N, C-alpha and C. Protein backbone atom coordinates (compact mmCIF):
# COMPACT_ATOMS: atom_id res chain seq x y z
N MET A 1 12.44 -5.86 -0.53
CA MET A 1 11.19 -5.60 -1.21
C MET A 1 11.51 -5.08 -2.61
N THR A 2 10.83 -5.64 -3.60
CA THR A 2 10.99 -5.12 -4.95
C THR A 2 10.09 -3.90 -5.13
N ARG A 3 10.35 -3.16 -6.20
CA ARG A 3 9.50 -2.02 -6.52
C ARG A 3 8.09 -2.56 -6.80
N PRO A 4 7.05 -2.01 -6.16
CA PRO A 4 5.70 -2.50 -6.42
C PRO A 4 5.32 -2.32 -7.89
N SER A 5 4.71 -3.34 -8.47
CA SER A 5 4.22 -3.22 -9.84
C SER A 5 2.94 -2.38 -9.88
N LEU A 6 2.28 -2.27 -8.75
CA LEU A 6 1.02 -1.54 -8.64
C LEU A 6 0.93 -0.90 -7.27
N ILE A 7 0.55 0.37 -7.24
CA ILE A 7 0.20 1.08 -6.00
C ILE A 7 -1.16 1.70 -6.25
N CYS A 8 -2.03 1.66 -5.26
CA CYS A 8 -3.39 2.17 -5.45
C CYS A 8 -3.83 2.99 -4.24
N PHE A 9 -4.42 4.16 -4.50
CA PHE A 9 -5.05 4.99 -3.47
C PHE A 9 -6.56 4.82 -3.60
N LEU A 10 -7.21 4.52 -2.48
CA LEU A 10 -8.67 4.40 -2.44
C LEU A 10 -9.22 5.28 -1.34
N GLY A 11 -10.26 6.02 -1.64
CA GLY A 11 -10.90 6.88 -0.65
C GLY A 11 -11.96 6.15 0.13
N GLN A 12 -12.64 6.89 1.00
CA GLN A 12 -13.71 6.29 1.79
C GLN A 12 -14.84 5.87 0.87
N ASN A 13 -15.37 4.68 1.11
CA ASN A 13 -16.45 4.14 0.28
C ASN A 13 -17.35 3.31 1.17
N GLY A 14 -18.52 3.84 1.48
CA GLY A 14 -19.41 3.12 2.39
C GLY A 14 -18.77 2.99 3.76
N ASN A 15 -18.66 1.76 4.24
CA ASN A 15 -18.03 1.52 5.54
C ASN A 15 -16.52 1.39 5.45
N ASP A 16 -15.98 1.32 4.24
CA ASP A 16 -14.53 1.18 4.07
C ASP A 16 -13.86 2.54 4.19
N GLU A 17 -12.84 2.58 5.01
CA GLU A 17 -12.06 3.80 5.19
C GLU A 17 -11.03 3.93 4.07
N PRO A 18 -10.45 5.11 3.89
CA PRO A 18 -9.38 5.26 2.89
C PRO A 18 -8.25 4.27 3.16
N LYS A 19 -7.63 3.83 2.08
CA LYS A 19 -6.52 2.90 2.23
C LYS A 19 -5.60 2.98 1.02
N VAL A 20 -4.46 2.33 1.17
CA VAL A 20 -3.48 2.20 0.09
C VAL A 20 -3.20 0.71 -0.04
N PHE A 21 -3.16 0.21 -1.27
CA PHE A 21 -2.69 -1.16 -1.44
C PHE A 21 -1.68 -1.22 -2.57
N MET A 22 -0.88 -2.28 -2.54
CA MET A 22 0.17 -2.44 -3.53
C MET A 22 0.44 -3.92 -3.77
N ARG A 23 1.06 -4.19 -4.89
CA ARG A 23 1.49 -5.54 -5.25
C ARG A 23 3.01 -5.52 -5.31
N THR A 24 3.64 -6.37 -4.51
CA THR A 24 5.10 -6.40 -4.47
C THR A 24 5.60 -7.76 -4.02
N LEU A 25 6.87 -7.99 -4.26
CA LEU A 25 7.56 -9.19 -3.79
C LEU A 25 8.39 -8.82 -2.57
N LEU A 26 8.14 -9.51 -1.48
CA LEU A 26 9.00 -9.40 -0.30
C LEU A 26 9.95 -10.58 -0.33
N TYR A 27 11.22 -10.33 -0.08
CA TYR A 27 12.20 -11.42 -0.09
C TYR A 27 13.20 -11.20 1.03
N GLY A 28 13.85 -12.27 1.43
CA GLY A 28 14.89 -12.21 2.44
C GLY A 28 16.24 -12.48 1.82
N THR A 29 17.27 -11.97 2.44
CA THR A 29 18.63 -12.21 1.93
C THR A 29 19.33 -13.32 2.70
N ALA A 30 18.79 -13.69 3.85
CA ALA A 30 19.39 -14.76 4.66
C ALA A 30 18.89 -16.12 4.18
N ASP A 31 19.75 -17.12 4.23
CA ASP A 31 19.38 -18.47 3.81
C ASP A 31 18.20 -19.02 4.62
N GLN A 32 18.15 -18.69 5.90
CA GLN A 32 17.10 -19.25 6.76
C GLN A 32 15.78 -18.47 6.66
N GLY A 33 15.71 -17.39 5.91
CA GLY A 33 14.49 -16.61 5.79
C GLY A 33 14.31 -15.67 6.96
N GLN A 34 13.15 -15.03 6.98
CA GLN A 34 12.91 -14.00 7.98
C GLN A 34 11.41 -13.90 8.23
N TYR A 35 11.04 -13.56 9.46
CA TYR A 35 9.63 -13.36 9.80
C TYR A 35 9.32 -11.88 9.87
N ILE A 36 8.33 -11.46 9.09
CA ILE A 36 7.82 -10.09 9.18
C ILE A 36 6.71 -10.12 10.22
N GLN A 37 6.87 -9.34 11.26
CA GLN A 37 5.88 -9.29 12.33
C GLN A 37 4.76 -8.32 11.99
N ASN A 38 5.12 -7.21 11.35
CA ASN A 38 4.14 -6.20 11.01
C ASN A 38 4.68 -5.30 9.92
N MET A 39 3.78 -4.62 9.24
CA MET A 39 4.16 -3.64 8.22
C MET A 39 3.22 -2.45 8.34
N PHE A 40 3.69 -1.30 7.89
CA PHE A 40 2.83 -0.12 7.80
C PHE A 40 3.41 0.81 6.75
N ILE A 41 2.59 1.76 6.32
CA ILE A 41 3.10 2.79 5.42
C ILE A 41 2.95 4.15 6.08
N ARG A 42 3.79 5.05 5.65
CA ARG A 42 3.72 6.45 6.08
C ARG A 42 3.56 7.26 4.80
N LEU A 43 2.51 8.06 4.76
CA LEU A 43 2.21 8.88 3.59
C LEU A 43 2.41 10.34 3.96
N HIS A 44 3.27 11.02 3.20
CA HIS A 44 3.53 12.45 3.39
C HIS A 44 2.83 13.20 2.26
N GLN A 45 2.11 14.26 2.60
CA GLN A 45 1.49 15.12 1.59
C GLN A 45 1.49 16.53 2.14
N ALA A 46 2.18 17.44 1.44
CA ALA A 46 2.36 18.82 1.92
C ALA A 46 2.96 18.75 3.33
N ASP A 47 2.30 19.37 4.30
CA ASP A 47 2.82 19.37 5.67
C ASP A 47 2.19 18.29 6.54
N THR A 48 1.49 17.36 5.92
CA THR A 48 0.76 16.33 6.65
C THR A 48 1.45 14.97 6.51
N ILE A 49 1.50 14.25 7.63
CA ILE A 49 2.04 12.88 7.63
C ILE A 49 0.99 11.98 8.27
N GLN A 50 0.68 10.87 7.60
CA GLN A 50 -0.30 9.93 8.14
C GLN A 50 0.25 8.51 8.03
N ASN A 51 0.22 7.79 9.15
CA ASN A 51 0.55 6.37 9.13
C ASN A 51 -0.71 5.57 8.85
N PHE A 52 -0.60 4.61 7.95
CA PHE A 52 -1.64 3.62 7.71
C PHE A 52 -1.09 2.34 8.34
N ASN A 53 -1.48 2.10 9.60
CA ASN A 53 -0.79 1.08 10.39
C ASN A 53 -1.56 -0.23 10.57
N ILE A 54 -2.64 -0.39 9.86
CA ILE A 54 -3.33 -1.69 9.87
C ILE A 54 -2.96 -2.38 8.56
N TRP A 55 -2.33 -3.53 8.68
CA TRP A 55 -1.78 -4.25 7.53
C TRP A 55 -2.57 -5.52 7.29
N ALA A 56 -2.92 -5.74 6.04
CA ALA A 56 -3.57 -6.98 5.62
C ALA A 56 -2.92 -7.39 4.30
N TYR A 57 -3.01 -8.67 3.98
CA TYR A 57 -2.38 -9.13 2.74
C TYR A 57 -3.13 -10.33 2.19
N GLY A 58 -2.86 -10.65 0.94
CA GLY A 58 -3.43 -11.84 0.33
C GLY A 58 -3.68 -11.65 -1.15
N ASP A 59 -3.88 -12.77 -1.82
CA ASP A 59 -4.23 -12.78 -3.24
C ASP A 59 -5.67 -13.21 -3.45
N ASN A 60 -6.11 -14.19 -2.70
CA ASN A 60 -7.48 -14.71 -2.81
C ASN A 60 -8.18 -14.44 -1.49
N GLY A 61 -8.65 -13.23 -1.33
CA GLY A 61 -9.18 -12.80 -0.04
C GLY A 61 -8.05 -12.14 0.74
N VAL A 62 -8.42 -11.37 1.70
CA VAL A 62 -7.45 -10.58 2.46
C VAL A 62 -7.53 -10.97 3.92
N VAL A 63 -6.39 -11.19 4.56
CA VAL A 63 -6.34 -11.50 5.98
C VAL A 63 -5.50 -10.45 6.69
N ARG A 64 -5.83 -10.22 7.93
CA ARG A 64 -5.10 -9.26 8.74
C ARG A 64 -3.68 -9.76 8.95
N GLY A 65 -2.72 -8.89 8.72
CA GLY A 65 -1.32 -9.25 8.90
C GLY A 65 -1.00 -9.50 10.35
N SER A 66 -0.44 -10.65 10.64
CA SER A 66 -0.04 -10.98 12.01
C SER A 66 1.20 -11.85 11.98
N GLY A 67 2.00 -11.63 10.99
CA GLY A 67 3.22 -12.40 10.81
C GLY A 67 3.22 -13.06 9.45
N LEU A 68 4.37 -13.04 8.82
CA LEU A 68 4.51 -13.61 7.49
C LEU A 68 5.96 -14.07 7.34
N PHE A 69 6.13 -15.33 6.95
CA PHE A 69 7.48 -15.85 6.73
C PHE A 69 7.92 -15.49 5.32
N ILE A 70 9.11 -14.92 5.23
CA ILE A 70 9.68 -14.51 3.95
C ILE A 70 10.94 -15.34 3.71
N SER A 71 10.90 -16.17 2.69
CA SER A 71 12.07 -16.98 2.35
C SER A 71 13.00 -16.20 1.43
N LYS A 72 14.13 -16.79 1.14
CA LYS A 72 15.09 -16.16 0.24
C LYS A 72 14.49 -15.98 -1.16
N SER A 73 13.63 -16.90 -1.57
CA SER A 73 12.99 -16.78 -2.89
C SER A 73 11.84 -15.79 -2.89
N GLY A 74 11.31 -15.44 -1.72
CA GLY A 74 10.32 -14.39 -1.59
C GLY A 74 8.89 -14.84 -1.77
N ILE A 75 7.99 -13.88 -1.56
CA ILE A 75 6.56 -14.11 -1.72
C ILE A 75 5.94 -12.84 -2.28
N SER A 76 5.15 -13.00 -3.34
CA SER A 76 4.51 -11.88 -4.01
C SER A 76 3.03 -11.85 -3.63
N LEU A 77 2.59 -10.73 -3.05
CA LEU A 77 1.21 -10.60 -2.57
C LEU A 77 0.72 -9.16 -2.74
N TYR A 78 -0.60 -9.00 -2.63
CA TYR A 78 -1.17 -7.67 -2.44
C TYR A 78 -1.06 -7.34 -0.96
N HIS A 79 -0.64 -6.12 -0.67
CA HIS A 79 -0.54 -5.64 0.71
C HIS A 79 -1.46 -4.43 0.84
N HIS A 80 -2.37 -4.49 1.82
CA HIS A 80 -3.34 -3.43 2.07
C HIS A 80 -2.96 -2.72 3.36
N PHE A 81 -3.03 -1.40 3.33
CA PHE A 81 -2.70 -0.59 4.50
C PHE A 81 -3.87 0.34 4.78
N LEU A 82 -4.43 0.20 5.98
CA LEU A 82 -5.61 0.95 6.37
C LEU A 82 -5.28 1.91 7.49
N LEU A 83 -6.15 2.91 7.64
CA LEU A 83 -6.01 3.87 8.72
C LEU A 83 -6.25 3.21 10.07
N PRO A 84 -5.66 3.77 11.13
CA PRO A 84 -6.01 3.28 12.46
C PRO A 84 -7.48 3.61 12.74
N LYS A 85 -8.07 2.90 13.67
CA LYS A 85 -9.47 3.15 14.04
C LYS A 85 -9.64 4.63 14.37
N ASN A 86 -10.69 5.22 13.86
CA ASN A 86 -11.01 6.63 14.04
C ASN A 86 -10.03 7.57 13.36
N GLY A 87 -9.15 7.04 12.51
CA GLY A 87 -8.26 7.90 11.74
C GLY A 87 -9.02 8.54 10.60
N GLN A 88 -8.56 9.70 10.17
CA GLN A 88 -9.20 10.40 9.06
C GLN A 88 -8.14 10.80 8.05
N TRP A 89 -8.50 10.67 6.77
CA TRP A 89 -7.57 11.03 5.71
C TRP A 89 -8.35 11.33 4.45
N SER A 90 -7.94 12.37 3.75
CA SER A 90 -8.50 12.68 2.44
C SER A 90 -7.35 12.76 1.46
N PHE A 91 -7.51 12.15 0.31
CA PHE A 91 -6.49 12.22 -0.73
C PHE A 91 -6.67 13.54 -1.48
N LEU A 92 -5.78 14.48 -1.22
CA LEU A 92 -5.81 15.79 -1.85
C LEU A 92 -4.85 15.81 -3.03
N PRO A 93 -5.08 16.70 -4.00
CA PRO A 93 -4.13 16.77 -5.12
C PRO A 93 -2.76 17.24 -4.63
N GLY A 94 -1.72 16.76 -5.30
CA GLY A 94 -0.37 17.20 -4.96
C GLY A 94 0.62 16.06 -4.97
N ASP A 95 1.79 16.37 -4.44
CA ASP A 95 2.89 15.41 -4.39
C ASP A 95 2.85 14.63 -3.08
N TYR A 96 3.13 13.35 -3.18
CA TYR A 96 3.14 12.44 -2.03
C TYR A 96 4.49 11.74 -1.95
N LYS A 97 4.87 11.44 -0.72
CA LYS A 97 5.99 10.52 -0.50
C LYS A 97 5.42 9.34 0.26
N LEU A 98 5.56 8.16 -0.33
CA LEU A 98 5.08 6.92 0.26
C LEU A 98 6.29 6.16 0.81
N GLU A 99 6.24 5.81 2.09
CA GLU A 99 7.30 5.02 2.72
C GLU A 99 6.68 3.73 3.25
N VAL A 100 7.36 2.61 3.02
CA VAL A 100 6.91 1.31 3.51
C VAL A 100 7.89 0.86 4.58
N PHE A 101 7.35 0.42 5.71
CA PHE A 101 8.16 -0.06 6.83
C PHE A 101 7.79 -1.50 7.15
N ALA A 102 8.79 -2.27 7.54
CA ALA A 102 8.57 -3.65 7.98
C ALA A 102 9.24 -3.83 9.33
N GLU A 103 8.56 -4.56 10.20
CA GLU A 103 9.08 -4.87 11.53
C GLU A 103 9.31 -6.37 11.60
N THR A 104 10.54 -6.75 11.82
CA THR A 104 10.84 -8.17 12.00
C THR A 104 10.78 -8.50 13.49
N VAL A 105 10.74 -9.78 13.80
CA VAL A 105 10.65 -10.22 15.18
C VAL A 105 11.87 -9.70 15.95
N ASN A 106 11.61 -9.14 17.12
CA ASN A 106 12.65 -8.62 18.02
C ASN A 106 13.48 -7.49 17.42
N ALA A 107 12.89 -6.72 16.52
CA ALA A 107 13.60 -5.58 15.94
C ALA A 107 12.61 -4.44 15.69
N SER A 108 13.14 -3.24 15.63
CA SER A 108 12.31 -2.07 15.32
C SER A 108 11.98 -2.06 13.83
N ALA A 109 10.94 -1.32 13.49
CA ALA A 109 10.55 -1.19 12.09
C ALA A 109 11.64 -0.46 11.31
N LYS A 110 11.88 -0.94 10.08
CA LYS A 110 12.86 -0.32 9.19
C LYS A 110 12.17 0.03 7.88
N LYS A 111 12.57 1.17 7.32
CA LYS A 111 12.04 1.56 6.02
C LYS A 111 12.64 0.67 4.96
N ILE A 112 11.76 0.05 4.15
CA ILE A 112 12.24 -0.87 3.11
C ILE A 112 11.93 -0.37 1.70
N PHE A 113 11.17 0.72 1.59
CA PHE A 113 10.85 1.26 0.27
C PHE A 113 10.37 2.69 0.42
N GLU A 114 10.69 3.50 -0.59
CA GLU A 114 10.21 4.88 -0.63
C GLU A 114 9.94 5.25 -2.07
N GLN A 115 8.83 5.97 -2.30
CA GLN A 115 8.49 6.38 -3.66
C GLN A 115 7.73 7.70 -3.63
N ASN A 116 8.09 8.61 -4.53
CA ASN A 116 7.33 9.84 -4.71
C ASN A 116 6.27 9.61 -5.78
N LEU A 117 5.07 10.11 -5.51
CA LEU A 117 3.94 9.97 -6.43
C LEU A 117 3.21 11.31 -6.50
N THR A 118 2.54 11.56 -7.62
CA THR A 118 1.76 12.79 -7.78
C THR A 118 0.32 12.43 -8.07
N LEU A 119 -0.58 13.07 -7.34
CA LEU A 119 -2.01 12.89 -7.52
C LEU A 119 -2.57 14.17 -8.14
N ALA A 120 -3.08 14.06 -9.37
CA ALA A 120 -3.63 15.21 -10.08
C ALA A 120 -4.97 15.62 -9.45
N THR A 121 -5.37 16.87 -9.68
CA THR A 121 -6.63 17.38 -9.14
C THR A 121 -7.80 16.51 -9.59
N GLU A 122 -7.84 16.16 -10.86
CA GLU A 122 -8.92 15.32 -11.39
C GLU A 122 -8.95 13.96 -10.71
N GLN A 123 -7.78 13.39 -10.43
CA GLN A 123 -7.71 12.09 -9.77
C GLN A 123 -8.19 12.19 -8.32
N ALA A 124 -7.83 13.27 -7.62
CA ALA A 124 -8.31 13.46 -6.25
C ALA A 124 -9.83 13.57 -6.24
N ASN A 125 -10.40 14.25 -7.23
CA ASN A 125 -11.86 14.34 -7.34
C ASN A 125 -12.47 12.97 -7.65
N ASP A 126 -11.80 12.19 -8.49
CA ASP A 126 -12.28 10.84 -8.80
C ASP A 126 -12.34 9.98 -7.54
N ILE A 127 -11.34 10.09 -6.68
CA ILE A 127 -11.33 9.33 -5.42
C ILE A 127 -12.55 9.70 -4.58
N LYS A 128 -12.88 10.99 -4.53
CA LYS A 128 -14.07 11.43 -3.78
C LYS A 128 -15.35 10.84 -4.35
N GLN A 129 -15.34 10.52 -5.64
CA GLN A 129 -16.51 9.95 -6.31
C GLN A 129 -16.53 8.42 -6.24
N GLY A 130 -15.62 7.82 -5.49
CA GLY A 130 -15.62 6.38 -5.30
C GLY A 130 -14.71 5.60 -6.23
N LYS A 131 -13.98 6.30 -7.08
CA LYS A 131 -13.03 5.61 -7.95
C LYS A 131 -11.71 5.41 -7.22
N ALA A 132 -10.87 4.60 -7.80
CA ALA A 132 -9.53 4.36 -7.26
C ALA A 132 -8.52 4.97 -8.22
N VAL A 133 -7.38 5.37 -7.69
CA VAL A 133 -6.29 5.85 -8.54
C VAL A 133 -5.17 4.82 -8.45
N TYR A 134 -4.80 4.30 -9.62
CA TYR A 134 -3.77 3.27 -9.74
C TYR A 134 -2.49 3.89 -10.27
N PHE A 135 -1.38 3.44 -9.73
CA PHE A 135 -0.05 3.81 -10.22
C PHE A 135 0.60 2.51 -10.69
N ASP A 136 0.68 2.33 -11.99
CA ASP A 136 1.29 1.13 -12.58
C ASP A 136 2.74 1.43 -12.94
N TRP A 137 3.65 0.55 -12.55
CA TRP A 137 5.06 0.72 -12.90
C TRP A 137 5.25 0.38 -14.37
N ALA A 138 5.87 1.31 -15.09
CA ALA A 138 6.19 1.10 -16.51
C ALA A 138 7.70 0.93 -16.62
N PRO A 139 8.20 -0.31 -16.73
CA PRO A 139 9.65 -0.53 -16.72
C PRO A 139 10.36 0.10 -17.92
N ASP A 140 9.65 0.29 -19.03
CA ASP A 140 10.31 0.88 -20.20
C ASP A 140 10.64 2.35 -20.00
N THR A 141 9.83 3.07 -19.20
CA THR A 141 10.10 4.48 -18.93
C THR A 141 10.63 4.71 -17.52
N GLU A 142 10.63 3.65 -16.72
CA GLU A 142 11.07 3.71 -15.32
C GLU A 142 10.30 4.78 -14.54
N LYS A 143 8.98 4.78 -14.74
CA LYS A 143 8.09 5.72 -14.04
C LYS A 143 6.78 5.01 -13.73
N TYR A 144 6.08 5.55 -12.73
CA TYR A 144 4.72 5.10 -12.48
C TYR A 144 3.78 5.90 -13.36
N VAL A 145 2.84 5.20 -13.99
CA VAL A 145 1.81 5.81 -14.81
C VAL A 145 0.52 5.72 -14.01
N SER A 146 -0.12 6.87 -13.78
CA SER A 146 -1.32 6.87 -12.95
C SER A 146 -2.58 7.04 -13.79
N TYR A 147 -3.66 6.47 -13.28
CA TYR A 147 -4.96 6.61 -13.93
C TYR A 147 -6.05 6.31 -12.91
N SER A 148 -7.23 6.86 -13.15
CA SER A 148 -8.40 6.59 -12.32
C SER A 148 -9.22 5.49 -12.97
N ASP A 149 -9.84 4.68 -12.13
CA ASP A 149 -10.66 3.59 -12.65
C ASP A 149 -11.64 3.17 -11.57
N ASP A 150 -12.59 2.32 -11.97
CA ASP A 150 -13.48 1.78 -10.96
C ASP A 150 -12.68 0.83 -10.08
N ARG A 151 -13.33 0.22 -9.13
CA ARG A 151 -12.62 -0.60 -8.14
C ARG A 151 -12.52 -2.05 -8.58
N LYS A 152 -12.03 -2.29 -9.81
CA LYS A 152 -11.97 -3.67 -10.31
C LYS A 152 -11.05 -4.54 -9.48
N TYR A 153 -9.89 -4.02 -9.06
CA TYR A 153 -9.01 -4.81 -8.19
C TYR A 153 -9.68 -5.00 -6.83
N GLU A 154 -10.32 -3.94 -6.37
CA GLU A 154 -10.92 -3.96 -5.04
C GLU A 154 -12.02 -5.01 -4.96
N SER A 155 -12.79 -5.19 -6.03
CA SER A 155 -13.87 -6.17 -5.97
C SER A 155 -13.32 -7.59 -5.84
N LYS A 156 -12.14 -7.84 -6.38
CA LYS A 156 -11.52 -9.16 -6.27
C LYS A 156 -10.89 -9.37 -4.90
N LEU A 157 -10.52 -8.28 -4.27
CA LEU A 157 -9.79 -8.36 -3.01
C LEU A 157 -10.64 -7.76 -1.91
N SER A 158 -11.74 -8.40 -1.59
CA SER A 158 -12.67 -7.85 -0.62
C SER A 158 -12.00 -7.71 0.74
N ARG A 159 -12.38 -6.66 1.41
CA ARG A 159 -11.80 -6.37 2.72
C ARG A 159 -12.43 -7.28 3.76
N SER A 160 -11.61 -8.04 4.43
CA SER A 160 -12.13 -8.94 5.46
C SER A 160 -11.26 -8.87 6.70
N VAL A 161 -10.79 -7.67 7.00
CA VAL A 161 -9.95 -7.50 8.19
C VAL A 161 -10.76 -6.96 9.34
């Protein structure tokens, strides 16, 4: 997995539960490729750990993840991670550790990416007001730059899982 060019935190909005989505390239190192059976993220904040274990992906609409073939050349998609049914989560200000796990066929899930992110107090309040917080990778500074915005990406990527 390459470093995501975009990571986004979204709070509860209407019937949509809090979620995290990102844009990244998944690739395989084997010539024959590899099947991803499932993916999930683990979000650490202070003393709290929450798995977002419902995975969906896509560029033109979103489908529930139920297997994805990854060739050596890879595939670049938006990946959405939602809370389990009846799960609860609030994006509070502070430092976060985001871990991405992938499960291949006949194997246990392995961590394929980890990133520390910081959510400012103002950004946490923005999420409560229905905005999204985006973390854009800036290759010139080798850091994620965060900002709050309306749900412009979200409107293009309607939830249909």
